[in-house]
Tab-separated table of C-alpha atoms in Angstrom:
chain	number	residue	atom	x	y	z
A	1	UNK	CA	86.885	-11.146	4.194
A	2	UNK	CA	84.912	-9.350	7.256
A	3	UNK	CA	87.399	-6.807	7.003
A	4	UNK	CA	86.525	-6.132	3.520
A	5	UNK	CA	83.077	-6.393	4.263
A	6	UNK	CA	83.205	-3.940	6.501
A	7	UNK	CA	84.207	-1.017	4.139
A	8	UNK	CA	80.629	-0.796	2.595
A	9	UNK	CA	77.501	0.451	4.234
A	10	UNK	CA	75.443	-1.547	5.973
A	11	UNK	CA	72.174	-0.573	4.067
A	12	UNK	CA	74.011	-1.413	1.052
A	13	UNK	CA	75.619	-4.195	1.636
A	14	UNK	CA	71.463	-5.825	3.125
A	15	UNK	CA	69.827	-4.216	-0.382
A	16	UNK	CA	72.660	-6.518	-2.467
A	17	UNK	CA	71.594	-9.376	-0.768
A	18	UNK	CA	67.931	-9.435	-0.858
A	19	UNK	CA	68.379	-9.171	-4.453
A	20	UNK	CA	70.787	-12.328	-4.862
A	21	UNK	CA	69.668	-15.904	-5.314
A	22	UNK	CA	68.722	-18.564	-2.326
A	23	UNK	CA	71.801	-20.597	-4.149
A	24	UNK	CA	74.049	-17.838	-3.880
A	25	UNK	CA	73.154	-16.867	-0.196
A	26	UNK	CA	73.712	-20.412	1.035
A	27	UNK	CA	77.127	-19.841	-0.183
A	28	UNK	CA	77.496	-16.219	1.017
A	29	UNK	CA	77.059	-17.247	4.598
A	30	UNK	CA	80.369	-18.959	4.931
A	31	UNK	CA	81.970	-15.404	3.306
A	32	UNK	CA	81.769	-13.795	6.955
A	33	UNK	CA	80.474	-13.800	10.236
A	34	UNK	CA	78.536	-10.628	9.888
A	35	UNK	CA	76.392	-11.935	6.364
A	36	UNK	CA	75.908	-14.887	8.381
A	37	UNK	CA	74.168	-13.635	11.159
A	38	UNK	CA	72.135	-11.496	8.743
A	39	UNK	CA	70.904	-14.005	6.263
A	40	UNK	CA	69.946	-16.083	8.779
A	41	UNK	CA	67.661	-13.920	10.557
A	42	UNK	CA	63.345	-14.038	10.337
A	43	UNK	CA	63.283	-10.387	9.122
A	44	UNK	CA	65.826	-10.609	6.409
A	45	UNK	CA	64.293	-14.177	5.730
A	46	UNK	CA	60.765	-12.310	4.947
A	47	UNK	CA	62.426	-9.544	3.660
A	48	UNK	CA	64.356	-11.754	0.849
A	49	UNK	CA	60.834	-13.323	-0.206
A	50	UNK	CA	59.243	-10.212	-0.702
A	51	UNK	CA	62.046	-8.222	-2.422
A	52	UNK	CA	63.885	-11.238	-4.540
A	53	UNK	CA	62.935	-11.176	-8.236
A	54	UNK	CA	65.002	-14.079	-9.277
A	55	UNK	CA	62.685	-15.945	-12.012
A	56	UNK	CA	61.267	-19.017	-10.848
A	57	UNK	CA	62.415	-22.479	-10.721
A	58	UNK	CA	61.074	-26.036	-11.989
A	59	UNK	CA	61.148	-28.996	-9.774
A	60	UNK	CA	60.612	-32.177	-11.525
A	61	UNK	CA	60.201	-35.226	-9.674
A	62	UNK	CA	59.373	-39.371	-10.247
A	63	UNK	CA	58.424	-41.760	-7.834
A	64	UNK	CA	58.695	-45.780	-8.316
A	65	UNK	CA	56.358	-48.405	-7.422
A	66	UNK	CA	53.806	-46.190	-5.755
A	67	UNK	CA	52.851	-49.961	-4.884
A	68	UNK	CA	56.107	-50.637	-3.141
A	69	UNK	CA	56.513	-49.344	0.706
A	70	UNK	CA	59.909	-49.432	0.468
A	71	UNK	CA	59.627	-46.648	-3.061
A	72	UNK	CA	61.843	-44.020	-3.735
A	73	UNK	CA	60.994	-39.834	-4.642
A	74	UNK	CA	63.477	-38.332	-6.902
A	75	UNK	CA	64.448	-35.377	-7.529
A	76	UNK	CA	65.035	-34.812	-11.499
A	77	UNK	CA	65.063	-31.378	-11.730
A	78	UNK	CA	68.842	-30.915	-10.487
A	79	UNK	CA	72.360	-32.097	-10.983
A	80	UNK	CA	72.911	-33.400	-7.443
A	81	UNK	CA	69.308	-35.152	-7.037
A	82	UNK	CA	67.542	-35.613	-3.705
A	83	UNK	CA	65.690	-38.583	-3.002
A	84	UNK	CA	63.343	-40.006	-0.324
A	85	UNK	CA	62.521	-42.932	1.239
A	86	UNK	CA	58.533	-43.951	1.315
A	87	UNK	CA	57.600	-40.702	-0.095
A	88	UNK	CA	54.806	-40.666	-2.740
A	89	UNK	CA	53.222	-37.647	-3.380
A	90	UNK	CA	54.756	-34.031	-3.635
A	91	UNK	CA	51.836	-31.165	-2.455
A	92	UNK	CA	52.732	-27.534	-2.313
A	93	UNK	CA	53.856	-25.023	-2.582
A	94	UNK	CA	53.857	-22.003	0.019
A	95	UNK	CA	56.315	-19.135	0.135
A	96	UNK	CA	58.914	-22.050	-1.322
A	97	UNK	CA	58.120	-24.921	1.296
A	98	UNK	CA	56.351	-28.364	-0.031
A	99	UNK	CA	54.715	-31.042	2.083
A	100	UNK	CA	55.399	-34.723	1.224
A	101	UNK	CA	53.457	-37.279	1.642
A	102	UNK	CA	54.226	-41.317	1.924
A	103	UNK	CA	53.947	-44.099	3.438
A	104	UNK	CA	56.648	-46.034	5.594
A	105	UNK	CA	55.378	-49.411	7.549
A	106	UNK	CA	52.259	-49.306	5.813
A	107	UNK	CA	51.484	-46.096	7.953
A	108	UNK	CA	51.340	-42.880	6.065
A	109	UNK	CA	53.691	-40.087	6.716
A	110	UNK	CA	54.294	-36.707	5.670
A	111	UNK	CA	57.066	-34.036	6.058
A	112	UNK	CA	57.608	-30.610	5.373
A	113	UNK	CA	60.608	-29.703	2.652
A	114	UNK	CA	62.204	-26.960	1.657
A	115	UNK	CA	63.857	-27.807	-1.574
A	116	UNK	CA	66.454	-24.623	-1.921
A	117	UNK	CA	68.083	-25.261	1.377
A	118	UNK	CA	67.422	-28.923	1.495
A	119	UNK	CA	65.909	-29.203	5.155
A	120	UNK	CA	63.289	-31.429	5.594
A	121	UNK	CA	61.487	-31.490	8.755
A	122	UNK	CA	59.093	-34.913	9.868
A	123	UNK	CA	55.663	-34.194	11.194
A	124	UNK	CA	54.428	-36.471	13.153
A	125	UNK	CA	50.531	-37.206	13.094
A	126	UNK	CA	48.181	-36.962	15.786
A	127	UNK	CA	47.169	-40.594	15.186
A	128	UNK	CA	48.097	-43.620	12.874
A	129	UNK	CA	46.518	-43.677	9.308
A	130	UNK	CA	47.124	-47.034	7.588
A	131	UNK	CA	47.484	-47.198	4.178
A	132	UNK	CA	44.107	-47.592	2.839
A	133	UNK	CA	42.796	-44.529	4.695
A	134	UNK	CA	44.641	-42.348	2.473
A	135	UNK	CA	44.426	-38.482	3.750
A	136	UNK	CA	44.168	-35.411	1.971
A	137	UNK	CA	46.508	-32.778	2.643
A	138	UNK	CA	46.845	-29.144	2.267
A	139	UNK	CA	49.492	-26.799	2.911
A	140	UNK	CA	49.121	-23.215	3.611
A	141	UNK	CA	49.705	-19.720	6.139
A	142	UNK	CA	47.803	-17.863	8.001
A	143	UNK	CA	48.770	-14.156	7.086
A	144	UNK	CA	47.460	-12.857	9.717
A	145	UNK	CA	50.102	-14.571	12.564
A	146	UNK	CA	52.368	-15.605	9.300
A	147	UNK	CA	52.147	-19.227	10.917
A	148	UNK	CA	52.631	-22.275	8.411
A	149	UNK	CA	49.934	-25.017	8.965
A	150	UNK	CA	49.672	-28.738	7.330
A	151	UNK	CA	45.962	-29.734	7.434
A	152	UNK	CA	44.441	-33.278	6.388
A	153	UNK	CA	41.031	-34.654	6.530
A	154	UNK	CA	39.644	-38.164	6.515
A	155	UNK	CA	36.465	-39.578	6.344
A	156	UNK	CA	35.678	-39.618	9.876
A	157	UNK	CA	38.382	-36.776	10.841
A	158	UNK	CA	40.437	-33.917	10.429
A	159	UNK	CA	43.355	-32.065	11.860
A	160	UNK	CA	45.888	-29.339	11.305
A	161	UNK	CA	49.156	-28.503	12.676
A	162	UNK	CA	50.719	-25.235	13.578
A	163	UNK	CA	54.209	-24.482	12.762
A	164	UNK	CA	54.454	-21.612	15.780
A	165	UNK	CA	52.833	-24.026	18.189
A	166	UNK	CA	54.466	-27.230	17.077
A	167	UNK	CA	51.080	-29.292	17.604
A	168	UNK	CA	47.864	-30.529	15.986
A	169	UNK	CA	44.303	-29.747	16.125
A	170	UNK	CA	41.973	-32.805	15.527
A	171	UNK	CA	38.495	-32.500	14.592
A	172	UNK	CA	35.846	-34.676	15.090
A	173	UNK	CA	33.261	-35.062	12.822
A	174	UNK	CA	30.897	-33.856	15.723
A	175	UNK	CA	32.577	-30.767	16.216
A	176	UNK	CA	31.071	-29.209	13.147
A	177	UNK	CA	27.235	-27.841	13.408
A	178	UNK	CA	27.024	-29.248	9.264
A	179	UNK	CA	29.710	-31.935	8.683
A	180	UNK	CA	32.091	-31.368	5.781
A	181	UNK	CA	31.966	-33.380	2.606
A	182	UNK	CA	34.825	-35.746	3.673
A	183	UNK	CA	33.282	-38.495	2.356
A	184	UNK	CA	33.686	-37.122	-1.464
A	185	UNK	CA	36.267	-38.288	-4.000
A	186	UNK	CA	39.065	-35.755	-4.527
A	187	UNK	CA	40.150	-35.208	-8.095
A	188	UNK	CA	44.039	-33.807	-8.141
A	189	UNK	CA	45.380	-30.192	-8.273
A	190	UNK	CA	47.222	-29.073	-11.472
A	191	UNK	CA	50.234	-27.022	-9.724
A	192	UNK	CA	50.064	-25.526	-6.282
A	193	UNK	CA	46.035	-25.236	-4.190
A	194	UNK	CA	46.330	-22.183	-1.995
A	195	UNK	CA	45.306	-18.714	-2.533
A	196	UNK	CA	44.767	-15.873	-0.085
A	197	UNK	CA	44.591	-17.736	3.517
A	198	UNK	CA	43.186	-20.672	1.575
A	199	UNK	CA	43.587	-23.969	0.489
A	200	UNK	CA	41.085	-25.528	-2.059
A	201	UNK	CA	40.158	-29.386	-3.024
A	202	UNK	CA	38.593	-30.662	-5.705
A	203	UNK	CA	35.164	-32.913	-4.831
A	204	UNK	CA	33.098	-35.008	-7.125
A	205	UNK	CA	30.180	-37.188	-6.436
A	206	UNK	CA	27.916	-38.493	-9.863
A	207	UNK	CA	29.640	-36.319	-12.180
A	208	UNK	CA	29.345	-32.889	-9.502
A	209	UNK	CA	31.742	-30.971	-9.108
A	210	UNK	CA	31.894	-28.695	-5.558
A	211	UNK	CA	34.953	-26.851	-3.917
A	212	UNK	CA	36.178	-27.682	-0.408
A	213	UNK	CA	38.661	-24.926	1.386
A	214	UNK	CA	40.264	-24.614	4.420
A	215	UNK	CA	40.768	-21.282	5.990
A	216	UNK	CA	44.162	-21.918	8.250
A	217	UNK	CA	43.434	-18.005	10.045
A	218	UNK	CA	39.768	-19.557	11.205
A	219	UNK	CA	40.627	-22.987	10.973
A	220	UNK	CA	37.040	-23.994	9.186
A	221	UNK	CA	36.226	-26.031	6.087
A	222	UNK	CA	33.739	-24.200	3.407
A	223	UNK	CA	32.032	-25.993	0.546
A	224	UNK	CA	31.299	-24.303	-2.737
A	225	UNK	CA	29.393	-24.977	-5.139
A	226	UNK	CA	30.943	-25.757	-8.660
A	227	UNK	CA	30.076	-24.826	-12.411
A	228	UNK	CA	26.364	-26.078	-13.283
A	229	UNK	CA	26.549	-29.108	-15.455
A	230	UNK	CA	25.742	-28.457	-19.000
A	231	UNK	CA	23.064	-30.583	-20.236
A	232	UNK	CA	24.317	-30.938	-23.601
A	233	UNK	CA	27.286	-32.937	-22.309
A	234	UNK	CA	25.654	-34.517	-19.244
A	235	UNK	CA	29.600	-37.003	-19.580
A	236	UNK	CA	31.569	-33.930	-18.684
A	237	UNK	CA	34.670	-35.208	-15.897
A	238	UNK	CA	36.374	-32.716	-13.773
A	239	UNK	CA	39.920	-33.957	-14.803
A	240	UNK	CA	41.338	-31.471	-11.435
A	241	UNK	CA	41.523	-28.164	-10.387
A	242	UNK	CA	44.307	-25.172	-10.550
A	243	UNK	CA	44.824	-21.644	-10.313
A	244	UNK	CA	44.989	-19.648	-13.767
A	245	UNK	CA	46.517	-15.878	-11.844
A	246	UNK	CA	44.692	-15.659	-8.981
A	247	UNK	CA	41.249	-17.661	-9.882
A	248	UNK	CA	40.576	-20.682	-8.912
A	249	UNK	CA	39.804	-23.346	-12.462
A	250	UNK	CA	38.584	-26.334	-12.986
A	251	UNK	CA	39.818	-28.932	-15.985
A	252	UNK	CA	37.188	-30.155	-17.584
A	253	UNK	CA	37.395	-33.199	-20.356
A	254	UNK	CA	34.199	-34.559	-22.471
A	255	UNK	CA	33.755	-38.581	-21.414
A	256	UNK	CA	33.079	-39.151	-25.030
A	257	UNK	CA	35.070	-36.552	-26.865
A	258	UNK	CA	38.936	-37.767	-26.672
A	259	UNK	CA	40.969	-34.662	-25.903
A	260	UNK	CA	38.412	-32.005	-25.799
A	261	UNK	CA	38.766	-30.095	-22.807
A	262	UNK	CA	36.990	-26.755	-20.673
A	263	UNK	CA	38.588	-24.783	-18.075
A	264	UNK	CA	36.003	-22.961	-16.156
A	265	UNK	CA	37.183	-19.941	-13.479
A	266	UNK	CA	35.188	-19.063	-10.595
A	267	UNK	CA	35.019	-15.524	-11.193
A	268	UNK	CA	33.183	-14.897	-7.959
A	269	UNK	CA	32.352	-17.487	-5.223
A	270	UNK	CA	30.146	-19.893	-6.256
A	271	UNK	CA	30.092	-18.385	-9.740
A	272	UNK	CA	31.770	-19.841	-12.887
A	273	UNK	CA	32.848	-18.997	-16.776
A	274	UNK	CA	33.830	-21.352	-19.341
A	275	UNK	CA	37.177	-19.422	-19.969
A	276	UNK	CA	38.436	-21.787	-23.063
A	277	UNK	CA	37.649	-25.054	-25.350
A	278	UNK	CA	40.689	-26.655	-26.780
A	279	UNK	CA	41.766	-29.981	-27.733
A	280	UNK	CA	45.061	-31.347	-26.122
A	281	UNK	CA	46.925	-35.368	-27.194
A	282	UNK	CA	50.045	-34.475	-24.646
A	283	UNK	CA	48.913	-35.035	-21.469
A	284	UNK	CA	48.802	-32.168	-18.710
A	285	UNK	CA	50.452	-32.569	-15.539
A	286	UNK	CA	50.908	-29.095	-14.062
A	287	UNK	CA	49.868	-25.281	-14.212
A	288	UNK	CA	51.787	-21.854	-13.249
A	289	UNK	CA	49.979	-18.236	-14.072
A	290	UNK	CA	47.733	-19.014	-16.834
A	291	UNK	CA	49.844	-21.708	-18.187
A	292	UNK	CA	49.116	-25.441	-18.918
A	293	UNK	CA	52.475	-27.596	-18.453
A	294	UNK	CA	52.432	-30.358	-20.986
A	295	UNK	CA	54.602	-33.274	-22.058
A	296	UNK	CA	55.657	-34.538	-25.457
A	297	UNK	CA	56.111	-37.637	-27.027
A	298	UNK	CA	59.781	-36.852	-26.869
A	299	UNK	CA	59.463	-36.586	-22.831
A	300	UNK	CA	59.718	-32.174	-23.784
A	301	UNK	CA	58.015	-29.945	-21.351
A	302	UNK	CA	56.376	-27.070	-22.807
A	303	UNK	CA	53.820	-24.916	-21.712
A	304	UNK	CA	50.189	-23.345	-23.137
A	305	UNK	CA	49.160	-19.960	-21.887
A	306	UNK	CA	45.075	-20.461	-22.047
A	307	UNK	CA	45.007	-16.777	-22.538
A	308	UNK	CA	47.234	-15.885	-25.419
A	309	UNK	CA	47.066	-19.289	-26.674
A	310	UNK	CA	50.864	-19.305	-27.470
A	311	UNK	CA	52.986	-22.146	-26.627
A	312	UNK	CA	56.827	-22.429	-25.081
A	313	UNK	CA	59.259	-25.392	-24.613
A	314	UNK	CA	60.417	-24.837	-21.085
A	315	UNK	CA	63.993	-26.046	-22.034
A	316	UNK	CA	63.749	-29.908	-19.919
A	317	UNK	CA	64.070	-33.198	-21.360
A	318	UNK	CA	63.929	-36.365	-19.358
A	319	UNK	CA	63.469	-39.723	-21.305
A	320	UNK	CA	61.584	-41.089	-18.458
A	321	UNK	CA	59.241	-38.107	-18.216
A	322	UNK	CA	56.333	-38.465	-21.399
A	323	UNK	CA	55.634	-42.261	-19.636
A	324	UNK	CA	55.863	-41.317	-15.873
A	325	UNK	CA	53.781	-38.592	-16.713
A	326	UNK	CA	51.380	-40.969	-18.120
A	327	UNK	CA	51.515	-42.854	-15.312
A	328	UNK	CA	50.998	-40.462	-12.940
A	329	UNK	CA	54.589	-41.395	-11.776
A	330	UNK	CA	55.944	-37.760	-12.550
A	331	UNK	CA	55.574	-34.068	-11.123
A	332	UNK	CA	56.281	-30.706	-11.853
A	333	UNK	CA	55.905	-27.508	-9.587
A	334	UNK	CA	56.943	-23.832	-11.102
A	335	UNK	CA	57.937	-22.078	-7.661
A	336	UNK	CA	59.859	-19.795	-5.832
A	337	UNK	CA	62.478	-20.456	-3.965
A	338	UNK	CA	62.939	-19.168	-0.070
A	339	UNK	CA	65.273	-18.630	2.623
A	340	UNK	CA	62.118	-20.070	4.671
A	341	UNK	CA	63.580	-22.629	7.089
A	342	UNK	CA	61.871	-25.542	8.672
A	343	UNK	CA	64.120	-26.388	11.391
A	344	UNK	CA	63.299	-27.100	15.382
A	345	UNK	CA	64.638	-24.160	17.409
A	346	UNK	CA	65.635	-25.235	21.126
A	347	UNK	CA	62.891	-23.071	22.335
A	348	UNK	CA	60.537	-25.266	20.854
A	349	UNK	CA	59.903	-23.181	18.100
A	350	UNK	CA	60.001	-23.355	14.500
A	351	UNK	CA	62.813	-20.627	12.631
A	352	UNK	CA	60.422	-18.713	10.391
């Protein structure tokens, strides 16, 4: 095989495969010694992200007893499912990477996971966080040093950890001149939560809704403020938040009005329009470009582009699916998938 390799250009031969699948690359790299060594490289990794138009890829999971310490994560989404031991809660996505997040021992635990290639990779937190101290996570880049980071914050603390320098950063709550909302409930993301350097969270306190981000190039937490509440429907809940394009939204349903729901997009910061009023029965459990992922009765995911108002069946059917979804037992992620690995190098290092 290298000998036949060998008969086509180089340049050639590296613009085919950019353009092939993560799938078919993983298989590629057995074909020869030479496409080995390339694929596996950092520049041909970021060069295969940029350049790869494959379309984009659903990943479907369901937990168990969220209850039980001892629940397992699956994987529905694909013939030869993954599962995982303890883990709870699936929180992503960047450049194809997730972050899950679990408990094991009654202490919670998270991980970094690249679904395509199937490496996971443990992180392991700066200090214990039993189980009813739940954290909030976020999982972004800085573009500046392209380093991957995994922040959290608790009442009382924070940290984030660096990918390039394999370590957390824990903040006090008297290392900021104002203190950050941690105290806040934290309404769920529709989809993935970072945007631009960012990631964004979802606080409410008496029916207020405000935005927290993280900036993982300055490592700082912002608050922003969130859409004005409308005094003709003082009972207006912000279900959770997601990103219609490239503008942050917030989900809005009327207390008192069964399926009637707003999205609002901040259209600069601090600055909101009502985009859309629609009613919904199927519940929502996910968002990709400016389209709500629903559920039907038959367990049938479809999606509802807020813009065109047209509506698609997405071609998945799990009977489990319409009640875990209900539940909150279920979720769905459209993403792209990466050559991104999240292995430990011997030089301390992480491949990327």
């Amino acid at each position: 095989m290298d000998d036949y390799v060998a008969n086509f250009p180089e340049d050639i031969v590296n613009e085919i495969l950019l353009r092939c699948p993560v799938k078919s690359l993983l298989r590629f790299k057995c074909a020869c010694k030479n496409w080995y060594a390339l694929i596996k490289t950092p520049k041909f990794i970021q060069q295969h992200l940029k350049k790869n138009r494959s379309p984009l890829q659903l990943l479907i999971y369901n937990i168990g007893d969220v209850l039980d310490d001892s629940c397992l994560m699956t994987l529905t989404s694909e013939e030869n499912s993954q599962t995982f031991l303890g883990m709870k809660y699936v929180i992503g996505y960047m450049d194809g990477l997730f972050l899950m997040e679990g408990e094991i021992n009654s202490a919670t635990c998270c991980a970094l996971w690249n679904p395509a290639t199937r490496e996971v990779r443990s992180l392991h937190l700066p200090s214990p966080i039993i189980n009813y101290n739940s954290p909030n996570f976020g999982l972004g880049i800085d573009p500046l040093t392209n380093d991957y980071k995994v922040v959290y914050f608790l009442p009382y603390e924070a940290a984030v950890y660096s990918c390039r320098r394999d370590s957390w950063r824990v903040f006090k709550i008297e290392d900021f001149d104002k203190p950050p909302p941690f105290d806040k409930e934290v309404n769920r993301t529709y989809g993935t939560s970072y945007l631009n350097g960012n990631y964004y969270w979802l606080l409410i306190k008496n029916y207020i809704s405000t935005i927290l981000l993280f900036n993982f190039g300055r490592e700082m937490f912002e608050e922003i403020e969130g859409p004005d509440p409308d005094p003709k429907f003082p009972y207006v809940y912000a279900l959770g938040m997601m990103f219609l394009d490239d503008s942050i939204a917030i989900l809005n349903i009327k207390v008192f009005e069964k399926f009637n729901y707003d999205i609002w997009v901040m259209i600069q910061l601090g600055v909101w329009n009502k985009l859309i009023t629609f009613q919904s029965s199927p519940p929502i459990i996910s968002c990709y470009d400016s389209s709500l992922i629903l559920v039907t009765r038959a367990s049938r995911l479809f999606s509802y582009n807020v813009r065109t108002n047209k509506t698609r069946y997405l071609g998945f059917q799990h009977w489990r699916l319409q009640d875990d979804a209900a539940s909150g037992h279920t979720g769905v992620f459209y993403y792209k998938e990466s050559l991104i690995t999240i292995k430990q190098q011997d030089d301390g290092e992480l491949d990327h």
